[in-house]
Structures are given as structure tokens and as C-alpha cells.
mmCIF file of C-alpha atoms in Angstrom:
data_model
loop_
_atom_site.group_PDB
_atom_site.id
_atom_site.type_symbol
_atom_site.label_atom_id
_atom_site.label_comp_id
_atom_site.label_asym_id
_atom_site.label_seq_id
_atom_site.Cartn_x
_atom_site.Cartn_y
_atom_site.Cartn_z
ATOM 1 C CA UNK A 1 -15.574 -14.726 3.873
ATOM 2 C CA UNK A 2 -14.653 -11.195 5.684
ATOM 3 C CA UNK A 3 -13.644 -8.516 3.036
ATOM 4 C CA UNK A 4 -10.405 -6.284 3.797
ATOM 5 C CA UNK A 5 -9.987 -3.333 2.923
ATOM 6 C CA UNK A 6 -6.275 -2.132 1.289
ATOM 7 C CA UNK A 7 -4.438 0.092 -0.229
ATOM 8 C CA UNK A 8 -1.529 0.091 -2.393
ATOM 9 C CA UNK A 9 1.259 2.864 -3.345
ATOM 10 C CA UNK A 10 2.453 2.657 -6.876
ATOM 11 C CA UNK A 11 1.057 1.060 -9.739
ATOM 12 C CA UNK A 12 3.872 0.708 -12.300
ATOM 13 C CA UNK A 13 7.031 -0.761 -12.105
ATOM 14 C CA UNK A 14 7.066 -4.132 -10.200
ATOM 15 C CA UNK A 15 4.243 -2.696 -8.415
ATOM 16 C CA UNK A 16 2.053 -3.767 -11.214
ATOM 17 C CA UNK A 17 2.425 -7.777 -9.715
ATOM 18 C CA UNK A 18 0.554 -6.606 -6.899
ATOM 19 C CA UNK A 19 -1.823 -4.107 -8.321
ATOM 20 C CA UNK A 20 -3.080 -7.212 -10.907
ATOM 21 C CA UNK A 21 -3.259 -9.131 -7.205
ATOM 22 C CA UNK A 22 -5.096 -6.396 -5.546
ATOM 23 C CA UNK A 23 -8.010 -6.268 -8.887
ATOM 24 C CA UNK A 24 -8.370 -10.042 -8.909
ATOM 25 C CA UNK A 25 -9.160 -10.124 -4.895
ATOM 26 C CA UNK A 26 -11.387 -6.788 -5.207
ATOM 27 C CA UNK A 27 -13.191 -8.011 -8.232
ATOM 28 C CA UNK A 28 -13.981 -11.360 -6.600
ATOM 29 C CA UNK A 29 -14.724 -9.514 -3.483
ATOM 30 C CA UNK A 30 -12.437 -10.256 -1.257
ATOM 31 C CA UNK A 31 -10.985 -6.588 -0.776
ATOM 32 C CA UNK A 32 -12.016 -3.107 -1.253
ATOM 33 C CA UNK A 33 -9.051 -1.158 -2.532
ATOM 34 C CA UNK A 34 -9.304 2.127 -0.300
ATOM 35 C CA UNK A 35 -6.894 3.924 -1.631
ATOM 36 C CA UNK A 36 -3.454 4.143 -4.048
ATOM 37 C CA UNK A 37 -0.584 6.466 -4.673
ATOM 38 C CA UNK A 38 -0.308 7.198 -8.008
ATOM 39 C CA UNK A 39 2.914 9.750 -8.483
ATOM 40 C CA UNK A 40 2.957 9.804 -12.540
ATOM 41 C CA UNK A 41 -1.099 9.688 -13.174
ATOM 42 C CA UNK A 42 -0.113 9.908 -16.999
ATOM 43 C CA UNK A 43 1.608 6.985 -16.941
ATOM 44 C CA UNK A 44 -0.676 5.280 -15.378
ATOM 45 C CA UNK A 45 -4.054 6.144 -16.899
ATOM 46 C CA UNK A 46 -5.355 2.823 -17.260
ATOM 47 C CA UNK A 47 -5.014 1.316 -13.827
ATOM 48 C CA UNK A 48 -6.050 4.883 -11.852
ATOM 49 C CA UNK A 49 -9.183 5.147 -14.240
ATOM 50 C CA UNK A 50 -10.019 1.252 -13.270
ATOM 51 C CA UNK A 51 -9.244 1.824 -9.588
ATOM 52 C CA UNK A 52 -11.371 5.103 -9.808
ATOM 53 C CA UNK A 53 -13.990 2.426 -11.358
ATOM 54 C CA UNK A 54 -13.916 0.700 -8.028
ATOM 55 C CA UNK A 55 -14.419 3.710 -6.011
ATOM 56 C CA UNK A 56 -10.000 4.110 -4.935
ATOM 57 C CA UNK A 57 -9.391 7.203 -3.802
ATOM 58 C CA UNK A 58 -6.096 8.457 -5.753
ATOM 59 C CA UNK A 59 -3.497 9.968 -3.795
ATOM 60 C CA UNK A 60 -0.157 12.088 -4.563
ATOM 61 C CA UNK A 61 2.040 11.262 -1.526
ATOM 62 C CA UNK A 62 1.552 8.411 0.525
ATOM 63 C CA UNK A 63 1.088 10.626 4.055
ATOM 64 C CA UNK A 64 -1.846 11.921 1.962
ATOM 65 C CA UNK A 65 -3.302 8.134 1.957
ATOM 66 C CA UNK A 66 -2.260 7.525 5.674
ATOM 67 C CA UNK A 67 -3.996 10.448 7.104
ATOM 68 C CA UNK A 68 -6.709 10.642 5.314
ATOM 69 C CA UNK A 69 -7.662 6.529 5.515
ATOM 70 C CA UNK A 70 -6.062 6.647 9.353
ATOM 71 C CA UNK A 71 -7.492 3.462 10.723
ATOM 72 C CA UNK A 72 -9.458 2.257 7.996
ATOM 73 C CA UNK A 73 -6.491 -0.154 5.769
ATOM 74 C CA UNK A 74 -6.143 -3.209 6.765
ATOM 75 C CA UNK A 75 -3.494 -4.357 4.255
ATOM 76 C CA UNK A 76 -1.129 -1.520 2.914
ATOM 77 C CA UNK A 77 1.290 -3.009 -0.094
ATOM 78 C CA UNK A 78 4.769 -1.499 -0.349
ATOM 79 C CA UNK A 79 6.394 -2.244 -3.249
ATOM 80 C CA UNK A 80 8.679 0.706 -3.708
ATOM 81 C CA UNK A 81 12.372 1.330 -3.977
ATOM 82 C CA UNK A 82 14.495 -0.556 -1.071
ATOM 83 C CA UNK A 83 14.986 3.309 0.088
ATOM 84 C CA UNK A 84 11.567 3.812 1.155
ATOM 85 C CA UNK A 85 11.059 0.813 2.701
ATOM 86 C CA UNK A 86 11.010 1.832 6.055
ATOM 87 C CA UNK A 87 9.639 5.336 6.058
ATOM 88 C CA UNK A 88 6.500 4.110 4.246
ATOM 89 C CA UNK A 89 6.198 1.033 6.614
ATOM 90 C CA UNK A 90 6.341 2.937 9.596
ATOM 91 C CA UNK A 91 3.785 5.672 8.312
ATOM 92 C CA UNK A 92 1.500 2.533 7.210
ATOM 93 C CA UNK A 93 2.004 1.215 10.932
ATOM 94 C CA UNK A 94 1.463 4.946 12.439
ATOM 95 C CA UNK A 95 -1.973 4.417 10.468
ATOM 96 C CA UNK A 96 -2.688 1.277 12.570
ATOM 97 C CA UNK A 97 -2.466 -0.872 9.127
ATOM 98 C CA UNK A 98 -0.337 -3.839 8.123
ATOM 99 C CA UNK A 99 1.875 -4.181 5.668
ATOM 100 C CA UNK A 100 3.202 -6.014 2.871
ATOM 101 C CA UNK A 101 6.375 -4.838 1.858
ATOM 102 C CA UNK A 102 9.144 -6.134 -0.748
ATOM 103 C CA UNK A 103 12.177 -6.974 0.516
ATOM 104 C CA UNK A 104 14.896 -6.572 1.990
ATOM 105 C CA UNK A 105 12.372 -4.280 4.777
ATOM 106 C CA UNK A 106 14.876 -2.052 5.711
ATOM 107 C CA UNK A 107 18.285 -1.246 3.851
ATOM 108 C CA UNK A 108 19.893 -1.444 7.255
ATOM 109 C CA UNK A 109 19.594 -3.266 10.647
ATOM 110 C CA UNK A 110 19.368 0.033 12.672
ATOM 111 C CA UNK A 111 15.613 0.489 10.102
ATOM 112 C CA UNK A 112 15.042 -2.650 10.984
ATOM 113 C CA UNK A 113 14.761 -2.940 14.959
ATOM 114 C CA UNK A 114 12.816 0.319 14.383
ATOM 115 C CA UNK A 115 10.588 -1.042 11.964
ATOM 116 C CA UNK A 116 9.690 -3.767 14.851
ATOM 117 C CA UNK A 117 10.236 -1.489 17.860
ATOM 118 C CA UNK A 118 6.957 0.396 15.995
ATOM 119 C CA UNK A 119 5.357 -2.671 15.454
ATOM 120 C CA UNK A 120 5.375 -3.707 18.947
ATOM 121 C CA UNK A 121 4.584 -0.286 20.137
ATOM 122 C CA UNK A 122 1.226 -0.589 18.028
ATOM 123 C CA UNK A 123 0.119 -3.790 19.735
#
């Protein structure tokens, strides 16, 4: 089985579901979690500690994560608020990552079309 690389934006709130799933995948040897964005490190101390134990780099912003890990992430999980879906999805696509984003993909059809256009241009 091939191991894929992953990243996660957020580790609290609803994102804890994705965090727990990624931990299971990492413990089974299916993924290597390369990076995570954690803006509230004090509120997420246990998650940060566990991610550090796995060799995961912790970033303050998605821009930092995508800049540092450009081209290295197979799948980026983006469980954030709807207003941030477009921004982070586009940043992830530009960093050559596949994306798992919560629904809806974006708040407007114009933004959906811009994401689709960017995705097509990355092929």
C-alpha cells in the first residue's frame, strides 16, 4: 500500500473529526501528515503535541503551510468556515495538492467556477 502525504487546516471544532481520521490513517501507516495550520495553539495543545510526535510541522497560516510544502502534499483537508473555502482551496490547488473541502464548495457560483477553472489549469 502506498503512503500518501496529507495536511490539515484546523484541528479544533468540526475539524477535530478530520484530525482524528488522519491520526488513524497515520497510525496505520497510510498517510504521513506533513503539516497542519493551528491558529489557536493554546486551545489545541493536545492536538499540537500529538502532531509534533508524528513529525508534523505546525503553521500559523495556510499561506505559510502551502509555501513551505508546495508540491509535497497529496491531499489537503480544509474543514473551515464557508467564507474561507475558496481562498484555501485555491491556495492548496496552486500548491499542487488535491483538496477535500467541506460543502458547499464555495459561497457563490462565481467562486465555484473560479475554483473549477483553477483546478482545470493545474492538470
